[in-house]
Short mmCIF file of C-alpha atoms in Angstrom, two decimals:
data_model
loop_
_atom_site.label_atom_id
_atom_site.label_comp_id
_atom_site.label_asym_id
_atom_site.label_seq_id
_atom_site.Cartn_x
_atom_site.Cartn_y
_atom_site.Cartn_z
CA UNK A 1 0.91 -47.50 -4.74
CA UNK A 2 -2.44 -47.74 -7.53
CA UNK A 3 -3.37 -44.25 -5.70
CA UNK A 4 -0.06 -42.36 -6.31
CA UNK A 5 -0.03 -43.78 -10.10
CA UNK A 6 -3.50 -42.48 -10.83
CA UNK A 7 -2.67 -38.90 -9.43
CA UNK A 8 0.67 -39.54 -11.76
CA UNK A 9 -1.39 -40.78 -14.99
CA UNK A 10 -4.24 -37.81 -14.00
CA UNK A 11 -1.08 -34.98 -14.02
CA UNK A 12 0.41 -36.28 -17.10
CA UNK A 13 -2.71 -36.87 -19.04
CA UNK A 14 -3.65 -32.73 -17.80
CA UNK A 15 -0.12 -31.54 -18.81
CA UNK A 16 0.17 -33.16 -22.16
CA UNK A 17 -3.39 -33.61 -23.23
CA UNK A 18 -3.37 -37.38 -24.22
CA UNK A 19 -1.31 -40.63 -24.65
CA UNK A 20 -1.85 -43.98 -25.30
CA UNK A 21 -1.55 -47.08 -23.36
CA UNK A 22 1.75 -48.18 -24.22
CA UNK A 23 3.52 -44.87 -23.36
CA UNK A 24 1.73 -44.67 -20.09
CA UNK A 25 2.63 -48.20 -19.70
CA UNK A 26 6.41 -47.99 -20.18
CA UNK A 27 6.76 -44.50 -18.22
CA UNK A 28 4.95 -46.01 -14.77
CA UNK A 29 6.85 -49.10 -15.38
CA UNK A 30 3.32 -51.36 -15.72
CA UNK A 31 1.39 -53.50 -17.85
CA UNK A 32 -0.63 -52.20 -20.59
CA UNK A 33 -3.62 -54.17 -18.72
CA UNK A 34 -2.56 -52.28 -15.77
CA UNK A 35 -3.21 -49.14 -17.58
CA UNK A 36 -6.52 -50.42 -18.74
CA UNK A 37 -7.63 -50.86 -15.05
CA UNK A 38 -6.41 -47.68 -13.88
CA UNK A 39 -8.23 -45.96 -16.34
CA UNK A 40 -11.39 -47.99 -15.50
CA UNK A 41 -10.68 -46.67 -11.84
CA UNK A 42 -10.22 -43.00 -12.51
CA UNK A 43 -13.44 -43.33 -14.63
CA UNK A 44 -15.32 -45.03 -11.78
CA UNK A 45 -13.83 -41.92 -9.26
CA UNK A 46 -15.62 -39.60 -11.39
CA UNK A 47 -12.79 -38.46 -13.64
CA UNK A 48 -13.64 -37.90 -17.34
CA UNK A 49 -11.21 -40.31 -19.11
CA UNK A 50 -11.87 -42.24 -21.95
CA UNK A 51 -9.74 -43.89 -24.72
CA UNK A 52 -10.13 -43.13 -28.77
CA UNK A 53 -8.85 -45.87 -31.49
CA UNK A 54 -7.15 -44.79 -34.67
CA UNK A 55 -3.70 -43.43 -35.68
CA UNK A 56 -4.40 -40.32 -33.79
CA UNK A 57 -6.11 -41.93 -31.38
CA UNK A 58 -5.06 -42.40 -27.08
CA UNK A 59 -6.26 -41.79 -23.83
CA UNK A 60 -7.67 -38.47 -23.25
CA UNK A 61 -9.43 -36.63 -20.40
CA UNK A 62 -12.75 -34.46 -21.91
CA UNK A 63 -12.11 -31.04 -22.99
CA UNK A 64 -12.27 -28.49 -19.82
CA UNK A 65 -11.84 -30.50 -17.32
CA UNK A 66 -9.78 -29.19 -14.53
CA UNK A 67 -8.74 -31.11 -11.28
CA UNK A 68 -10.26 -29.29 -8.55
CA UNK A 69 -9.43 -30.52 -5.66
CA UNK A 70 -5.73 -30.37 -5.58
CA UNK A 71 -4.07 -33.14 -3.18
CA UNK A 72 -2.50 -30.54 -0.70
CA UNK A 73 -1.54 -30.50 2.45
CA UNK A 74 -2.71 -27.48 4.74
CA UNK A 75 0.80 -26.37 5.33
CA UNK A 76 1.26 -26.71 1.10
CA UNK A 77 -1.85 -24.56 0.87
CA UNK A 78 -1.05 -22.16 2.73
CA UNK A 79 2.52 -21.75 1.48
CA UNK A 80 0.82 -21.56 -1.65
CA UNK A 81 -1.52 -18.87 -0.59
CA UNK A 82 1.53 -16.87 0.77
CA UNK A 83 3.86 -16.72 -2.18
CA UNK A 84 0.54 -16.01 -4.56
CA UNK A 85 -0.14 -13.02 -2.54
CA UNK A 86 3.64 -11.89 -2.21
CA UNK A 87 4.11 -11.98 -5.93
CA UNK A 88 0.69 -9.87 -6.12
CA UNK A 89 1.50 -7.37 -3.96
CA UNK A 90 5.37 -7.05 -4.87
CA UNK A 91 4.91 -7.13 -8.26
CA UNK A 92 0.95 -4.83 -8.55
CA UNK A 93 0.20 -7.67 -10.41
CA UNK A 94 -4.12 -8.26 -10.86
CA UNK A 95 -3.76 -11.28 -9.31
CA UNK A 96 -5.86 -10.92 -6.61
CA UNK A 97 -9.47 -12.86 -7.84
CA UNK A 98 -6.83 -16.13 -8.56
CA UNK A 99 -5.91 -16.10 -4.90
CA UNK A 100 -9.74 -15.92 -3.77
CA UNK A 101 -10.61 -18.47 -5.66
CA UNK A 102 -7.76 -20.17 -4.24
CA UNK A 103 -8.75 -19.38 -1.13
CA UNK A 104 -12.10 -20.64 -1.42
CA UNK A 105 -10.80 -24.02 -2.96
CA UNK A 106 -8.45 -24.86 -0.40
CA UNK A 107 -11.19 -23.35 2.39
CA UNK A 108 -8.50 -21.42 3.78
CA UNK A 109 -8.14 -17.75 4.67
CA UNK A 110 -5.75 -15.64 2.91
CA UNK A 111 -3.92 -13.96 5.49
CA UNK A 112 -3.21 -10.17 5.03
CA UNK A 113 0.29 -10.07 6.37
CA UNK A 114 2.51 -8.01 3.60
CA UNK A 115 2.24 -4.46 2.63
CA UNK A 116 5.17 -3.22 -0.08
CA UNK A 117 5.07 0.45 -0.62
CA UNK A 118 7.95 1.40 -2.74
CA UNK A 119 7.20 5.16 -2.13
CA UNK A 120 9.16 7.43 0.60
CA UNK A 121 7.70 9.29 3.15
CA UNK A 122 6.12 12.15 2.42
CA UNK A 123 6.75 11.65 -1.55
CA UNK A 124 3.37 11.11 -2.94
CA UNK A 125 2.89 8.28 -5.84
CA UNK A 126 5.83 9.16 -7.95
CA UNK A 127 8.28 6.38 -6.66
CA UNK A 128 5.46 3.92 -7.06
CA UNK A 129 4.76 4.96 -10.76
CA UNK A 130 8.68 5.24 -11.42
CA UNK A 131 8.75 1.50 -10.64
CA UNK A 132 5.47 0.59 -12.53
CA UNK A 133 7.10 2.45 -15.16
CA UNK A 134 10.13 0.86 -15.27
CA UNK A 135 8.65 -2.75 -14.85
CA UNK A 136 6.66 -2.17 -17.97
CA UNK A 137 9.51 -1.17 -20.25
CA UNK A 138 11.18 -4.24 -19.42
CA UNK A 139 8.38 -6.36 -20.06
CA UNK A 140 8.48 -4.77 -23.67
CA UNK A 141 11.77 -4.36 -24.26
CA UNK A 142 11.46 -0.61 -24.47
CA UNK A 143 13.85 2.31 -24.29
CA UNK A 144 13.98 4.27 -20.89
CA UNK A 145 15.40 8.12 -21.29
CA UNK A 146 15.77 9.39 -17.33
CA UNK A 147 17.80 12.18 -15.72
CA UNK A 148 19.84 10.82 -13.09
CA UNK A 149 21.42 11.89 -10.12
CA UNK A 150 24.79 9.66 -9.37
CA UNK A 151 26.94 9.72 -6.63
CA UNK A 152 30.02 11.19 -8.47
CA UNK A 153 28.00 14.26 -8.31
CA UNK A 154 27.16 14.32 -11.96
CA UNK A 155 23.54 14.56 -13.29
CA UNK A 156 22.13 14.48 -16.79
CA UNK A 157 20.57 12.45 -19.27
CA UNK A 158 20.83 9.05 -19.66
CA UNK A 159 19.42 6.41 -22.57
CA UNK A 160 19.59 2.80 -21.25
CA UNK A 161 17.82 -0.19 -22.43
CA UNK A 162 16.19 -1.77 -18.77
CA UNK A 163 17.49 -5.85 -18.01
CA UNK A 164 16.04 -5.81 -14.73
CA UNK A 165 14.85 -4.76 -11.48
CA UNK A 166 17.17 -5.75 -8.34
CA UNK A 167 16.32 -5.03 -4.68
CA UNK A 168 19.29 -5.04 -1.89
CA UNK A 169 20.58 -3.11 0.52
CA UNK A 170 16.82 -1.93 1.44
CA UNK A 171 16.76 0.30 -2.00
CA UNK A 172 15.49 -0.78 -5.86
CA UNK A 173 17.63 -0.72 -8.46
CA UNK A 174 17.70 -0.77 -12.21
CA UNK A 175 20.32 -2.72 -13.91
CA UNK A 176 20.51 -1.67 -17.50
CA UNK A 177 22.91 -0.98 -20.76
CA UNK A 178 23.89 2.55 -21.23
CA UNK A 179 24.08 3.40 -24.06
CA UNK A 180 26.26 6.79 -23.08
CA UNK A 181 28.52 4.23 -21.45
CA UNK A 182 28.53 1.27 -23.50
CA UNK A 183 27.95 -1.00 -20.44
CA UNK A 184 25.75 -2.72 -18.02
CA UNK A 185 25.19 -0.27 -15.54
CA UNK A 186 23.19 -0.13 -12.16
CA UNK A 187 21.05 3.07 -11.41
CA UNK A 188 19.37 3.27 -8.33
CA UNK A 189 15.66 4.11 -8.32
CA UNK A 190 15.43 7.22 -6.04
CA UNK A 191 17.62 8.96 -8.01
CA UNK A 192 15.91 8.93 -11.42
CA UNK A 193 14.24 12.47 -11.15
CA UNK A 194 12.69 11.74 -14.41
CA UNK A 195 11.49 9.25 -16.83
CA UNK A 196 10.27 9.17 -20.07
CA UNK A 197 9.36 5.05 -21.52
CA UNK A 198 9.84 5.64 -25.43
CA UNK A 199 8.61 3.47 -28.11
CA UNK A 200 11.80 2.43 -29.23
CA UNK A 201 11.74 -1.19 -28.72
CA UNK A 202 15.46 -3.20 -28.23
CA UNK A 203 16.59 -6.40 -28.41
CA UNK A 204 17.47 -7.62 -24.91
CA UNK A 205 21.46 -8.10 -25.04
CA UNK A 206 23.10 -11.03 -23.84
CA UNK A 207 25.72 -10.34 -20.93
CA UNK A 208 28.02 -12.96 -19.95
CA UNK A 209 27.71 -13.99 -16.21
CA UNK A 210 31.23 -12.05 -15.16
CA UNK A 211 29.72 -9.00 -16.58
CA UNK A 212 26.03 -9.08 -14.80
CA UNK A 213 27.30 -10.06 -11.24
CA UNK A 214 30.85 -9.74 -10.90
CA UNK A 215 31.28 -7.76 -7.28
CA UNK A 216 32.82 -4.57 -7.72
CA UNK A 217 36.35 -3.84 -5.95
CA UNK A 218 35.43 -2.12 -2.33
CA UNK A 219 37.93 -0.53 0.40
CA UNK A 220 37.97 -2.25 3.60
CA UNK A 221 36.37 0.58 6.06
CA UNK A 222 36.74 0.29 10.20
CA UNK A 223 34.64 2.63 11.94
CA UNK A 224 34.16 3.05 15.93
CA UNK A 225 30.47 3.96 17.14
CA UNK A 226 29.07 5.04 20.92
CA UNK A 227 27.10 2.40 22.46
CA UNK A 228 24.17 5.04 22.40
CA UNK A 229 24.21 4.60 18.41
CA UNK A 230 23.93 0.98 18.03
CA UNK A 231 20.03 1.45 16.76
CA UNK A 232 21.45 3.31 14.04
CA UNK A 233 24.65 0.91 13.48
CA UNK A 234 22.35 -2.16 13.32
CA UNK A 235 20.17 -0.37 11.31
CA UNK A 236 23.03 -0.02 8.33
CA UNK A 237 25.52 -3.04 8.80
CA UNK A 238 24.84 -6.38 9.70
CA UNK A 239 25.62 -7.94 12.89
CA UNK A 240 28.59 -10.09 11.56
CA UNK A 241 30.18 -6.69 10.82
CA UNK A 242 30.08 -5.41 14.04
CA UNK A 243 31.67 -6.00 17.32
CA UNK A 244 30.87 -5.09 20.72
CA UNK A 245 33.51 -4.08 22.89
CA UNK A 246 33.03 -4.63 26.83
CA UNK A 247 32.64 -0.39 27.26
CA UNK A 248 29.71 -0.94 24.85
CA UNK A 249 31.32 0.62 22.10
CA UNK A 250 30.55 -0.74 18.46
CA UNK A 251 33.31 -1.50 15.64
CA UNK A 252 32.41 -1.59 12.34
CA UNK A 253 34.89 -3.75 9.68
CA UNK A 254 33.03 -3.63 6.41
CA UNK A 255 33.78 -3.18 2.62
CA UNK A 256 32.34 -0.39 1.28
CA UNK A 257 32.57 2.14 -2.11
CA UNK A 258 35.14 5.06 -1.13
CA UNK A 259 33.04 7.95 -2.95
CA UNK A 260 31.03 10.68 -2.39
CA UNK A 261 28.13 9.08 -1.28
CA UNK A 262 30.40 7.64 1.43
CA UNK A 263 31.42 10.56 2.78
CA UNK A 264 27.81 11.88 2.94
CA UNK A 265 26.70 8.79 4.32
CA UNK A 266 29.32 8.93 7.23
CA UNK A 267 28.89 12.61 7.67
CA UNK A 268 25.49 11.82 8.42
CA UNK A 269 26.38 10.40 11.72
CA UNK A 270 27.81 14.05 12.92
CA UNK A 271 30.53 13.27 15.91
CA UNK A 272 29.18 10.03 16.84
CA UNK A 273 31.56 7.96 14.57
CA UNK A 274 35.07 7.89 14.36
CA UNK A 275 37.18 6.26 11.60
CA UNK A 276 39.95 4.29 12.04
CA UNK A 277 40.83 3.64 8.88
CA UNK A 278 41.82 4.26 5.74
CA UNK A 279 43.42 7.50 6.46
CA UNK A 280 42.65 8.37 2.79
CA UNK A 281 38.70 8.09 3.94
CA UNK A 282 39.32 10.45 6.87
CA UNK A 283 40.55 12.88 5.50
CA UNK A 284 37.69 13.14 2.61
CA UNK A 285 35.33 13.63 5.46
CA UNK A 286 37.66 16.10 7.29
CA UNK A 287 37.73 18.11 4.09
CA UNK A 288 33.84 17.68 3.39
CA UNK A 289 33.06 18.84 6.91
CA UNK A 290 35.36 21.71 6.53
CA UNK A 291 33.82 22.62 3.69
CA UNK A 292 30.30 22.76 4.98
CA UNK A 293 31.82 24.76 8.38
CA UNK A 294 33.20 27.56 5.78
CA UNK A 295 29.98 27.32 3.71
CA UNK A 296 27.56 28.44 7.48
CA UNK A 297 29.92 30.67 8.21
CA UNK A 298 30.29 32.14 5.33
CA UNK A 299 26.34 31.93 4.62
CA UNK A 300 26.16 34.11 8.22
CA UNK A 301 28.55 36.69 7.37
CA UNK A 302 31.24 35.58 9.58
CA UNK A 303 34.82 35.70 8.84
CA UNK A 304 36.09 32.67 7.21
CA UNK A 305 38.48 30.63 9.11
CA UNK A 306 40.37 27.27 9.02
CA UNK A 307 39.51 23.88 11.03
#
């Protein structure tokens, strides 16, 4: 019991920088004697504590002194270790000299077991900087001016003021307020074909909770796959979205944004999906696909004809 108050008293004593007898007394629920001895016995275990008189006067540990050799356990080290180097890789932060000396402190290795590379294939550095880029503006509460691809098949210019970096649905995204729009709006990062950071600073807005994470409305979407596609299937839906019938064939029952980027995103899967429903999203695709068959044959000099 003595042991766990000390490490209290130590903790309190590092986070607040002094206090007299009394307090300590009345917070650990002990005798101002008690106090007294405790302090005798953190001095005796080597810990610089000593006690000043006066009005402005208390318990105080010398100036510098740091506790190092944190009470621990191996699994608490480690976890530490882990979320240290998660945060420095995730977030490029310099980082990395804390976690050896961490390492060397707790005498553990820091295991190399994450690599985030927010770059595509084949795309050089500029998705990495776009997100660097990005951080830093909101960091200082600068003014981002991009040119943006959306899904509604528009592109232009856009001024927003960055909030925040989100990632789901195995993309990054920016939510920010448009200032074109008025709004909180959510852009996603490989779709920003440029970016300029100004040095217009802003005043981060306030948005009330409805506003920041309110889900938008989606259409219910039921989709039949071959067994042979199931790599893919698992790949883009999770597994409580899809059921296996006994002929192997997936179903897919998900809720899902009836747009463009839908229909390209089915499309994508050529003949080896079916949809079942809504009729509406069907017949998008039907008209997208006839669309691109009139475009090839066109494009070869054929005569155009009808699906």
């Amino acid at each position: 019991m003595q042991e766990s108050r000390l490490f209290k008293i130590l903790y309190h004593l590092l986070d607040k920088g002094q206090a007299t007898a009394p307090e300590l007394a009345e917070k650990f629920e002990v005798s101002v004697r008690t106090i007294y001895r405790d302090m005798d016995a953190l001095s005796d275990a080597g810990i610089p504590v000593y006690a000043e008189s006066g009005r402005k006067g208390g318990i105080h540990l010398m100036d510098h002194f740091v506790l190092d050799k944190a009470p621990f356990s191996k699994e608490e080290k480690e976890e530490i270790l882990t979320a240290l180097q998660s945060v420095n890789i995730t977030q490029n932060t310099n980082s990395s000299q804390t976690l050896q000396k961490l390492s060397a402190l707790f005498h553990l290795d820091s295991q190399d077991w994450l690599e985030v590379d927010f770059s595509r294939w084949g795309s050089g550095t500029f998705d990495n900087e776009t997100f660097e880029l990005i951080k830093s503006a909101i960091i200082h509460h600068k003014v981002v001016k991009m040119h943006y691809a959306s899904s509604y098949k528009r592109s232009g210019e856009r001024m927003v003021e960055p909030c925040k970096l989100v990632y789901k649905s195995k993309s990054w995204y920016l939510e920010a307020f448009c200032r074109e729009k008025q709004a909180l709006r959510t852009f996603k990062l490989t779709r920003i074909l440029d970016l300029e950071v100004l040095e217009e600073s802003f005043v981060r807005r306030v948005f009330p909770k409805s506003a920041e994470s309110s889900p938008e409305k989606y259409q219910q979407i039921t989709l039949r796959f071959p067994k042979e596609m199931a790599y893919r299937v698992y790949d883009e839906f999770h597994k409580t979205q899809v059921q296996r019938q006994e002929n192997g064939e997936l179903i897919v029952s998900a809720e899902m944004p009836e747009d463009p980027w839908l229909v390209g995103f089915l499309l994508s899967f050529g003949t080896q999906v079916e949809i079942l429903s809504p009729a509406s999203l069907k017949e998008a695709v039907a008209q997208e696909a006839k669309s691109i068959y009139e475009k090839i044959t066109l494009d070869k000099g054929e005569s155009k004809c009808t699906l």
